[in-house]
Coordinates of C-alpha atoms in Angstrom, one line a residue:
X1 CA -27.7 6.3 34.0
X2 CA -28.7 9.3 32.2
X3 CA -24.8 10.5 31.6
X4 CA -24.2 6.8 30.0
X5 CA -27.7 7.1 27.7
X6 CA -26.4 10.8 26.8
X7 CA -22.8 9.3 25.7
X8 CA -24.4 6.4 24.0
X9 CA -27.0 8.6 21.8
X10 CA -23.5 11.3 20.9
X11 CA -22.0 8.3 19.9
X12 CA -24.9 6.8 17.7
X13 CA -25.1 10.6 16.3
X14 CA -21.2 9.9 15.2
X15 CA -21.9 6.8 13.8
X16 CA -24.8 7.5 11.3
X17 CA -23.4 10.7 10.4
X18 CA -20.3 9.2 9.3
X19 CA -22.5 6.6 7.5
X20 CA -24.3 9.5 5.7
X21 CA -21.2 10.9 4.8
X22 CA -19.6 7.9 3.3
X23 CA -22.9 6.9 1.2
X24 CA -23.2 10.4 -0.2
X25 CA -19.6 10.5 -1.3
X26 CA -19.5 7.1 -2.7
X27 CA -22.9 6.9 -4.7
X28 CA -22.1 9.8 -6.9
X29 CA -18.3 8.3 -8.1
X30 CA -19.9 4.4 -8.9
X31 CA -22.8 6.4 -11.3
X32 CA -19.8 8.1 -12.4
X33 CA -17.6 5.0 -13.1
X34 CA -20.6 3.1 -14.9
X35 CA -21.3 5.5 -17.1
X36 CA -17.2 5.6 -17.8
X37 CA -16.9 2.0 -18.0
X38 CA -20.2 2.2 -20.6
X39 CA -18.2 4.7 -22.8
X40 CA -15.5 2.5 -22.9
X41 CA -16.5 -0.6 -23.5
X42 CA -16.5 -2.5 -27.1
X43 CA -19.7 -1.8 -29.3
X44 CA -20.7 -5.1 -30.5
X45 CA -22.6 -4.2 -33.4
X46 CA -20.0 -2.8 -34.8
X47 CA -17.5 -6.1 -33.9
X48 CA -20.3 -8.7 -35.7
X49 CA -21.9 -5.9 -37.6
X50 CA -19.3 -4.4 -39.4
X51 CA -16.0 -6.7 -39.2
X52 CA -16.4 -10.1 -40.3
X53 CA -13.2 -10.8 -40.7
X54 CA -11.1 -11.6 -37.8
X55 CA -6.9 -11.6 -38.0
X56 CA -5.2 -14.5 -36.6
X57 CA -2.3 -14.4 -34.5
X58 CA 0.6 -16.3 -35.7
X59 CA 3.5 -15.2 -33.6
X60 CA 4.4 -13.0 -30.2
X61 CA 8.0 -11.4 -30.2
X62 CA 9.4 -10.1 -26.8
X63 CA 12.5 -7.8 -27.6
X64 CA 14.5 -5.6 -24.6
X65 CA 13.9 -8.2 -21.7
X66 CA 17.6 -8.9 -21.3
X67 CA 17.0 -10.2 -17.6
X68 CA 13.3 -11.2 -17.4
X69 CA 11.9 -14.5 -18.6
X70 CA 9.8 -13.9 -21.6
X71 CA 6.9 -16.7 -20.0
X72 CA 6.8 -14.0 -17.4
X73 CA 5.7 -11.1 -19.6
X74 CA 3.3 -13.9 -21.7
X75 CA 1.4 -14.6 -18.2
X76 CA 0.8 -10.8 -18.3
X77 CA -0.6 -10.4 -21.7
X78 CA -4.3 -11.1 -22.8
X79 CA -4.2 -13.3 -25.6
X80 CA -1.9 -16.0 -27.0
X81 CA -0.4 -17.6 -30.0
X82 CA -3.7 -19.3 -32.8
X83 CA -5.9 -16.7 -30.9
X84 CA -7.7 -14.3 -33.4
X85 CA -9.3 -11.2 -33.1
X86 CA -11.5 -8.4 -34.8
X87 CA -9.6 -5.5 -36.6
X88 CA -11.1 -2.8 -34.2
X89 CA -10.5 -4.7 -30.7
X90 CA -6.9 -4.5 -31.4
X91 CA -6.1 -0.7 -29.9
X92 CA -7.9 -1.5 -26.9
X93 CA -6.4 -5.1 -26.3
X94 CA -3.1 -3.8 -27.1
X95 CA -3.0 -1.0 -24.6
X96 CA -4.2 -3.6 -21.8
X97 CA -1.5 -5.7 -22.3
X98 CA 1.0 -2.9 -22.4
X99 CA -0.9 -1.9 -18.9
X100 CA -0.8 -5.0 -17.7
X101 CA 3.0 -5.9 -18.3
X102 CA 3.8 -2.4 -17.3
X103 CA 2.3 -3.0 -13.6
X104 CA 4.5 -5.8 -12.8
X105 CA 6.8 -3.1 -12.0
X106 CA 10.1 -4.5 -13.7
X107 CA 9.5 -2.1 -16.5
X108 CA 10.1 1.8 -17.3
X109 CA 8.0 1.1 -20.8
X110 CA 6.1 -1.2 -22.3
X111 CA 4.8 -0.5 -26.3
X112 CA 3.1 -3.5 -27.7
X113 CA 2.1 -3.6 -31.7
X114 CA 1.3 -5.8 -35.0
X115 CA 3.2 -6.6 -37.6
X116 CA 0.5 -7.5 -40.7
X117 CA 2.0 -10.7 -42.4
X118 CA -1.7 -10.3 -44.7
X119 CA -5.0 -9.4 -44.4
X120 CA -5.5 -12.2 -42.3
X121 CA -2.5 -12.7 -39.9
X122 CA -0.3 -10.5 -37.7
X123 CA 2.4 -10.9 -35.4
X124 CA 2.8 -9.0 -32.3
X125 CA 5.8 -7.3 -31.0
X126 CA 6.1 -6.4 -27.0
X127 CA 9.0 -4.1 -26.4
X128 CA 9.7 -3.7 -23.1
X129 CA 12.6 -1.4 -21.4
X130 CA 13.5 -3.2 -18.2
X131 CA 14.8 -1.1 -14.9
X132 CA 17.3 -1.4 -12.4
X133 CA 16.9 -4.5 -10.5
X134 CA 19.8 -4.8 -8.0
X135 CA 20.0 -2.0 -5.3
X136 CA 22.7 -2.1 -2.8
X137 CA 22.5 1.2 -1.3
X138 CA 22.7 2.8 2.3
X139 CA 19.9 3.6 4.4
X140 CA 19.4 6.6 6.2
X141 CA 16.1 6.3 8.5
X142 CA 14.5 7.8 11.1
X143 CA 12.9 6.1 14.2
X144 CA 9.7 7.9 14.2
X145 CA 6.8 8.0 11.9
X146 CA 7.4 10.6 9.5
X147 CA 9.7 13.7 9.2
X148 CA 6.9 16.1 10.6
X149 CA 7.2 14.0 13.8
X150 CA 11.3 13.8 13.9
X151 CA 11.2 17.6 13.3
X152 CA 8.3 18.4 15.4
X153 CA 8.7 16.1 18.4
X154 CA 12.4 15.7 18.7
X155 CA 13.4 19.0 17.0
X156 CA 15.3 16.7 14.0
X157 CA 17.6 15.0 16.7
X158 CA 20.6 13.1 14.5
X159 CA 20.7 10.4 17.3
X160 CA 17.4 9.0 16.0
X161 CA 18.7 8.3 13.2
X162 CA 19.1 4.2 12.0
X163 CA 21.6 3.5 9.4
X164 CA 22.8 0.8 7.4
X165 CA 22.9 -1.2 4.0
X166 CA 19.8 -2.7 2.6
X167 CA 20.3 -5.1 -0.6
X168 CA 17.4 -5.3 -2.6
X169 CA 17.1 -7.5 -5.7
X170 CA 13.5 -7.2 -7.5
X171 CA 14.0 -10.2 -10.3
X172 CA 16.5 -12.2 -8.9
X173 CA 16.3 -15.7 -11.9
X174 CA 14.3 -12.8 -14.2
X175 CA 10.8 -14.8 -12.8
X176 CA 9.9 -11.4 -10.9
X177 CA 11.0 -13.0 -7.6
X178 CA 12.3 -10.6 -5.0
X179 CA 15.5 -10.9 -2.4
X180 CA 15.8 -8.3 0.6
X181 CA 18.6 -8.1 2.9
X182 CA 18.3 -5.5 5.5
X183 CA 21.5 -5.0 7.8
X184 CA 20.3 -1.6 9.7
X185 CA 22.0 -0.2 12.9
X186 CA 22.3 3.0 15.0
X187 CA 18.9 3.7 17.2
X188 CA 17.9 0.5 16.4
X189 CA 18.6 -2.4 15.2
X190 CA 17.2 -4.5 12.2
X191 CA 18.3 -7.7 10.7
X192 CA 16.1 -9.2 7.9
X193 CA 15.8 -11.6 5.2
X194 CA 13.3 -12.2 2.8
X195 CA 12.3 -14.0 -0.7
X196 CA 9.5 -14.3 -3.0
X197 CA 8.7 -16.1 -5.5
X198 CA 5.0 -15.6 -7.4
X199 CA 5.6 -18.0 -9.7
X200 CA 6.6 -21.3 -8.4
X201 CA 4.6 -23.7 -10.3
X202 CA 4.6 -24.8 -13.9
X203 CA 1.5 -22.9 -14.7
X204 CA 2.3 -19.4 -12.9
X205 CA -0.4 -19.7 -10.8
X206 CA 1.4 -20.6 -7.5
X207 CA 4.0 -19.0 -5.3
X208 CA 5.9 -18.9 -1.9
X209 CA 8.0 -16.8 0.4
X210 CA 9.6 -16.9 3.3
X211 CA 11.0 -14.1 5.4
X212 CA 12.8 -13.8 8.9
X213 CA 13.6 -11.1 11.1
X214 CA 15.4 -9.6 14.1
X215 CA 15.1 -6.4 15.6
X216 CA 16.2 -4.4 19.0
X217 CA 14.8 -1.1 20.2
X218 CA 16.3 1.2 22.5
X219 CA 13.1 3.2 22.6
X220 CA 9.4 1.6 23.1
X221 CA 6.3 2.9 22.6
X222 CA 4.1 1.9 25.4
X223 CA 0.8 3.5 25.6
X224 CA -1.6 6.8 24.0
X225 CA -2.6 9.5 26.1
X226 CA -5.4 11.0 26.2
X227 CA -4.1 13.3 23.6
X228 CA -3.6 10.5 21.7
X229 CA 0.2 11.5 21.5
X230 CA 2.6 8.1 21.8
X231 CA 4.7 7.8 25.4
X232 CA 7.9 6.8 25.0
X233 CA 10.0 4.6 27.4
X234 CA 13.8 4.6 26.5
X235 CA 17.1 3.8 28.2
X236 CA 20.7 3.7 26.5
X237 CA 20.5 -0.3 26.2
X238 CA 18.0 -2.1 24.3
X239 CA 14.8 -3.0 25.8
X240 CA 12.7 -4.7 23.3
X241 CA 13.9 -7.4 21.4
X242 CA 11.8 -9.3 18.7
X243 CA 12.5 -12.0 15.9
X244 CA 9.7 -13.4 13.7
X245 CA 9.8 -16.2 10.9
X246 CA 7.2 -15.8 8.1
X247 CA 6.1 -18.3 5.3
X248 CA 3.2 -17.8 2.8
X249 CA 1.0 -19.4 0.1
X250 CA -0.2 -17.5 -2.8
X251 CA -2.3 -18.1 -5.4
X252 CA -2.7 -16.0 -8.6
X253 CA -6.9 -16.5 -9.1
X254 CA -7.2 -14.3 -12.5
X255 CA -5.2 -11.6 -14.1
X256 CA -6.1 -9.0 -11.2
X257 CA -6.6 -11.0 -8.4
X258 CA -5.0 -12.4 -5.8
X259 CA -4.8 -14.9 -2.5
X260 CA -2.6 -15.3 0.0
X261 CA -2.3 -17.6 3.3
X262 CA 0.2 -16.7 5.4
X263 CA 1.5 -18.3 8.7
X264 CA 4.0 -15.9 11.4
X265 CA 5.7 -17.2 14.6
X266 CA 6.1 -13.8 16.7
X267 CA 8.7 -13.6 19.6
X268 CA 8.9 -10.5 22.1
X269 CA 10.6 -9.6 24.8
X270 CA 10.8 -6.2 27.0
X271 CA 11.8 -4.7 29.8
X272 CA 9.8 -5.4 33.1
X273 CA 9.0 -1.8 33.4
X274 CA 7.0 -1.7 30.3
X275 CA 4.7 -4.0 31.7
X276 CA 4.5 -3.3 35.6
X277 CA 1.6 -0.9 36.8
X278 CA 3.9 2.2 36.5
X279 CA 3.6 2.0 32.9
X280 CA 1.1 -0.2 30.7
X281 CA 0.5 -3.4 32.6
X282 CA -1.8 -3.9 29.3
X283 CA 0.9 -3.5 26.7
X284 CA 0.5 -7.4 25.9
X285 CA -2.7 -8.0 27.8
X286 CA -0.9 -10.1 30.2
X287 CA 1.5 -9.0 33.1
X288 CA 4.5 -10.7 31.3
X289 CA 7.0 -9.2 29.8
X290 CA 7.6 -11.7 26.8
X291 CA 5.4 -13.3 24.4
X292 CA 5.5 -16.1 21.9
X293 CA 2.1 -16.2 19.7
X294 CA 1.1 -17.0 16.5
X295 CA -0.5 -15.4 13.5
X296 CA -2.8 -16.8 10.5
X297 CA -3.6 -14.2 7.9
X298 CA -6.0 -15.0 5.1
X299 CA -6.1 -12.5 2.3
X300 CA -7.9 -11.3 -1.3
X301 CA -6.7 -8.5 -3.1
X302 CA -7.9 -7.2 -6.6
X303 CA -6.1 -4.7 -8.6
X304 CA -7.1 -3.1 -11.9
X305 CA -5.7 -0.5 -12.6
X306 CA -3.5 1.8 -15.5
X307 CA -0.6 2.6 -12.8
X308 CA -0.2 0.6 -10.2
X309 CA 2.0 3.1 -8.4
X310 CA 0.0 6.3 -8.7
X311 CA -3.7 5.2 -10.5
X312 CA -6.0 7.4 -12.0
X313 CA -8.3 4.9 -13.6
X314 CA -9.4 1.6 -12.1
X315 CA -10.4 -0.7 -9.2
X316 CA -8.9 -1.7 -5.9
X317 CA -9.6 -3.3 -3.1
X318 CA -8.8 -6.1 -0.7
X319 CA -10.5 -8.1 2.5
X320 CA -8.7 -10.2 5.1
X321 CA -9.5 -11.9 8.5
X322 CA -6.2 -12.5 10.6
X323 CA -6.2 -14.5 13.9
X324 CA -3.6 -14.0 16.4
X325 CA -2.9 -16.2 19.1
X326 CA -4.2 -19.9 19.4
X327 CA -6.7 -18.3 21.9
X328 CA -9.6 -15.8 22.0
X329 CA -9.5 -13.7 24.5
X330 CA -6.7 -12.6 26.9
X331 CA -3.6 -11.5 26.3
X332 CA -2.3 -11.2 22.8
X333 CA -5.3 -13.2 21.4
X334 CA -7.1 -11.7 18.3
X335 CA -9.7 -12.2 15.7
X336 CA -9.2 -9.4 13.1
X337 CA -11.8 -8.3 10.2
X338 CA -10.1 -5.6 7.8
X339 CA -11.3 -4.7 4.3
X340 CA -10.5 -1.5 1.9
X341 CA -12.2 -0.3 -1.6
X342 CA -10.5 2.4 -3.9
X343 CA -11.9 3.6 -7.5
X344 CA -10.0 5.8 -9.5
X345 CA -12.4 7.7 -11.9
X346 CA -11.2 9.7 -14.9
X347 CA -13.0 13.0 -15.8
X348 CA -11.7 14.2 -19.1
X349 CA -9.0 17.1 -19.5
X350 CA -6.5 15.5 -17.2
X351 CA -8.9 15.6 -14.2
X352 CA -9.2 12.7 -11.5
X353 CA -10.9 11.2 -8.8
X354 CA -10.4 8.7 -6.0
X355 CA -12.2 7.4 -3.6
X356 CA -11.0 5.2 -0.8
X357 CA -13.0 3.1 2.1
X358 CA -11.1 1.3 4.6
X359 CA -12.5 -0.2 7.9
X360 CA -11.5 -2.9 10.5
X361 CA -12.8 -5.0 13.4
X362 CA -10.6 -6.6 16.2
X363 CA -12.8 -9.3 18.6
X364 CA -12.9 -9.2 21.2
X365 CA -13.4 -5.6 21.9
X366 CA -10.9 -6.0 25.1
X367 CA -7.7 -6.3 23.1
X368 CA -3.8 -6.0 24.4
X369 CA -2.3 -2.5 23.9
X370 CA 0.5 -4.0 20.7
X371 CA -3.0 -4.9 18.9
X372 CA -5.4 -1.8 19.3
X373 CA -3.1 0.1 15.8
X374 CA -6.6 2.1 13.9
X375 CA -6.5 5.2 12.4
X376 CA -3.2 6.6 11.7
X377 CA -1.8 3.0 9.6
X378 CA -2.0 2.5 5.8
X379 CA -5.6 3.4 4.3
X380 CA -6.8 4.4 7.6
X381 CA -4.9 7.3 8.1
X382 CA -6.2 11.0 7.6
X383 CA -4.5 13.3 6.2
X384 CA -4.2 16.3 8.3
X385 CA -3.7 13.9 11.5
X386 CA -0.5 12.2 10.9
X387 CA 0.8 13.3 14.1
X388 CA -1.9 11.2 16.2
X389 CA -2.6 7.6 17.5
X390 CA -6.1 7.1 17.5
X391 CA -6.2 3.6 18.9
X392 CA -9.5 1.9 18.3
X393 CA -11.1 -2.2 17.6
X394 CA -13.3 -0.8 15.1
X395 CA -12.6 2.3 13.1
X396 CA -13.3 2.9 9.2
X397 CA -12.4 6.0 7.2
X398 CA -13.0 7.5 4.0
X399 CA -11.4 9.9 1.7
X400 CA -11.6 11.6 -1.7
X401 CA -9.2 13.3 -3.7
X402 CA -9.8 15.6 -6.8
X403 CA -6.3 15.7 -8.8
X404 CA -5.6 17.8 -11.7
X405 CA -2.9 17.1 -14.4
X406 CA -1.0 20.7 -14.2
X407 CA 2.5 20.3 -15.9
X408 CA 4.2 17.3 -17.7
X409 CA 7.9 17.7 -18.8
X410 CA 11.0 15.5 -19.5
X411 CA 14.5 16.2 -17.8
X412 CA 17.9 15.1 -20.1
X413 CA 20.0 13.0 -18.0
X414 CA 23.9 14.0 -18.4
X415 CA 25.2 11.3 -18.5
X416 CA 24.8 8.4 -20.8
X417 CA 22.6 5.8 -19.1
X418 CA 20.9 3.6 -21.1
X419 CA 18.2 2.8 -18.5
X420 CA 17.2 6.0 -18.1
X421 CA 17.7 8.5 -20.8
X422 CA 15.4 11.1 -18.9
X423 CA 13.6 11.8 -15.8
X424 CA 10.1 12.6 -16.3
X425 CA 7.9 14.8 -14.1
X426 CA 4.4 14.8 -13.8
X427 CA 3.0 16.9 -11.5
X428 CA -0.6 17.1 -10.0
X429 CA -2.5 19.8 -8.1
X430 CA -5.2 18.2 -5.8
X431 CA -7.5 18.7 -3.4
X432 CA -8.9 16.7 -0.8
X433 CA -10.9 15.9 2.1
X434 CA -11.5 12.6 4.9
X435 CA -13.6 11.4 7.3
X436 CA -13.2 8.6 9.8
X437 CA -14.4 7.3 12.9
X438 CA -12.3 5.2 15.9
X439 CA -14.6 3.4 18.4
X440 CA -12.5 2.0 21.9
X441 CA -13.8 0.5 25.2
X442 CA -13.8 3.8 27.4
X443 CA -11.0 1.7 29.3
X444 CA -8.7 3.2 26.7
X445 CA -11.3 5.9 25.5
X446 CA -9.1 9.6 24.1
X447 CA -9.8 13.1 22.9
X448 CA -10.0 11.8 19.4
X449 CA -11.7 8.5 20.1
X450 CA -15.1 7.9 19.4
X451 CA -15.6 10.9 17.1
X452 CA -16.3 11.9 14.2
X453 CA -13.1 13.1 12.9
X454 CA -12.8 14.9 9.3
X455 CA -9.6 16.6 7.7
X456 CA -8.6 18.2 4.6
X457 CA -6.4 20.1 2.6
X458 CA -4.3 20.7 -0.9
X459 CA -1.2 19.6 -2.3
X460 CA 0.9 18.4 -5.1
X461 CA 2.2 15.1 -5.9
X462 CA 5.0 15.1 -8.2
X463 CA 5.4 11.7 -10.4
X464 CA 8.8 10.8 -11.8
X465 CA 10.7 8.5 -12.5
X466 CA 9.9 4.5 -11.5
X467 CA 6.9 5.7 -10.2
X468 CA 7.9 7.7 -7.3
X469 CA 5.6 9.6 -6.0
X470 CA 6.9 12.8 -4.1
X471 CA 3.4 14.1 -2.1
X472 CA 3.8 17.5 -0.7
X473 CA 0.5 18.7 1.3
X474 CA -1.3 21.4 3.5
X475 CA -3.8 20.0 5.3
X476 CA -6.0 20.9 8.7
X477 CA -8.0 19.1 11.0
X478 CA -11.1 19.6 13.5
X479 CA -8.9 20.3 16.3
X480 CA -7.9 23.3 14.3
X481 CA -4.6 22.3 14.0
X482 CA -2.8 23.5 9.9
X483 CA 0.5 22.0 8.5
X484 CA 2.6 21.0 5.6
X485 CA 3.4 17.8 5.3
X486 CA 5.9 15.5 3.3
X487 CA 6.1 12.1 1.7
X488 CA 7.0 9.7 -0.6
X489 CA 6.2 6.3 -2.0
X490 CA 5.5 4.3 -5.2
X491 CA 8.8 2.8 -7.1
X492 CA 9.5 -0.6 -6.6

């Protein structure tokens, strides 16, 4: 009795130290973002003190949008044909729509201007220089997580690798819809399908897609160690096989936000040994070895932002409950909480700051092995512990990054593509540091588990062309583990 009050006062000491940590690094960037967002904002007295005369527009010209529907980049911009506005609101309403446009992600640049018919009237011009839409190109991916754990683990072993075609089309009737084919083979296999459409309704409010899938593993990953290191159970034939069939709902609420319904039918099968007491008889909470449940996903999203690819000024965040199964408790059966907050706070002289919250909550707390994913996914994972499943049904992290603007430089291209003229390169040094915590029924308690975990590091990310972002990082841990890592992401 006095071991399990010991365990549960550590773990309370985890738990309000993290807290304390996540208040004191939040508080000081939101008084730092008011005061920005004060600076920034309109003076009034000078819009009904000075100007009294407001222009009217009389026209909106789109030029360079050979492919995409000029309604589309309208439904982006913050103001319309008869609207008027004061002389000095201009600049700033100007850049928001170039912003805005530019974060659909179909453009390389976006300039938007007036032409003065008189004193009273303008018309306003939106150039736009649209990108590559249609990708056909080969794939070459690895099974594992990253390339630190294909080099690391499996000492870069070529047989991992998957390989394929994947045909990607990101404004198929110019309305920004998207249509994915994957056709991927080798380790594993992966057949996929998908479409969407945002804009489905006469209004642009609405949209659908649909999606459908089919894939085969030759390897499964079937439980966590206590080292929270990911065993492996492979043979030379596959033994999982899975196909799901997606459709979702969406609904565009304002300019920045978002909400979606979606509804998945999941099918999976593998072998008997992945569920028989030799291995994980928990892997789907049920001693079967095939499952057919569903999943209900509600979600709100909100982004503001100047890039959407690599922001250093605005607002994100998102909440979401998902249920899985018709059930709730047993087997695959879930009730998922999940919510994340980022602000991206400009500092003058080409300095940044971001800070990012993330947290979840799975109910019940007795949950299948395929649905106890925490720390290590998406916003939850810390840098410096890539490497590591930290399983968990409630875990939250947070972390802050301090960027610095170092070079900024334009490469000719040598041949003579219109689209792209030059690469450009932005590079940023940055610093960093994260915190997060993983809480799991001590059923399926680890070494990292039920800790307070922190990391850090430096890096560079280097920003080029469509938004790629090439992230190259040193970072260490608590368990005084140091490493350089790589990765990408951002484009379309």
């Amino acid at each position: 009795m006095k071991l399990q009050t010991s365990t549960a006062a550590a773990t309370l000491k985890h738990i309000i130290t993290y807290l304390l940590v996540v208040i004191f690094c939040i508080i000081p960037c939101l008084v730092k973002a008011q005061v920005i967002n004060t600076n920034t904002t309109i003076d009034s007295t000078k819009i009904y003190g000075v100007d009294t005369n407001k222009v009217k527009i009389v026209g909106i010209q789109i030029t360079g949008n050979r492919k995409t529907k000029g309604y589309i980049i309208l439904r982006e911009v913050p103001f319309a044909v008869g609207d008027s506005l004061w002389p000095n609101q201009t600049a700033v309403i100007f850049k928001q729509a170039s912003t805005q446009v530019y974060n659909t992600n179909l453009f390389t640049d976006v300039k938007t201007t007036a032409v003065n018919i008189d004193s009273h009237k303008i018309i306003i011009n939106i150039a736009v220089k649209e990108k590559w839409y249609i990708y056909p190109t080969p794939q070459f991916q690895l099974a594992d997580r990253s390339y630190n754990e294909w080099i690391k683990t499996y000492n870069a072993d070529f047989n991992r690798v998957i390989y394929g075609v994947k045909f990607a089309h990101y404004n198929f009737s110019g309305r920004r819809d998207q249509l994915r084919v994957f056709l991927l083979n080798g380790y594993t296999r992966n057949y996929a399908f998908s479409y969407n459409a945002p804009y489905s309704n006469p209004n642009l409010t609405e949209g659908f897609a649909v999606a459908a899938s089919f894939s085969q593993n030759r390897e499964v990953g079937y439980k966590i160690n206590f080292n929270n290191k990911l065993l492996n159970y492979k043979e030379d034939n596959f033994i999982r096989n899975s196909f799901s069939v997606r459709g979702t709902y969406s609904k565009r609420n304002s300019f920045f936000k978002r909400t979606a319904i979606s509804a998945v039918l999941n099918y999976l099968n593998v072998a008997d040994t992945i569920v028989s007491s030799k291995l994980n008889p928990n892997y789907f909470g049920a001693n079967r070895s095939n499952q057919v449940f569903p999943d209900f996903v509600y979600a709100v999203s909100y982004s503001n932002t100047d890039n959407i690819n690599y922001p250093r000024k605005g607002l994100i965040y998102g909440y979401g409950v998902a249920k899985r199964g018709f059930g709730f408790s047993g087997g695959t059966n879930s009730l998922v909480f999940s919510g994340t907050y980022s602000k991206y706070i400009p500092h003058g002289k080409k300095w940044f700051s971001n800070i990012t919250t993330a947290g979840v909550l799975k109910l019940p707390f007795k949950q299948a092995f395929i649905n106890q994913r925490a720390i290590g996914q998406g916003d939850l994972s810390l840098r410096g512990l890539e490497v590591y499943f930290i399983d968990g049904v409630a875990a939250a992290a947070t972390k802050y990054t301090l960027t610095k603007q170092v070079a900024a430089f334009n490469i000719k291209v040598p041949f003579k593509i219109k689209a792209i003229p030059y690469v450009p390169f932005k590079i940023f040094a940055k610093g960093y540091t994260d915190v997060g915590y993983s809480y799991n029924t001590k059923e399926f308690a680890t070494r990292l588990s039920n800790k307070f975990l922190y990391t850090g590091g430096v890096g560079i990310d280097i920003l080029t062309f469509y938004d790629i972002v090439i992230k190259l990082e040193y970072s260490f841990n608590q368990i005084g583990e140091k490493g350089l890592f790589l990765s990408t992401n951002g484009g379309f």
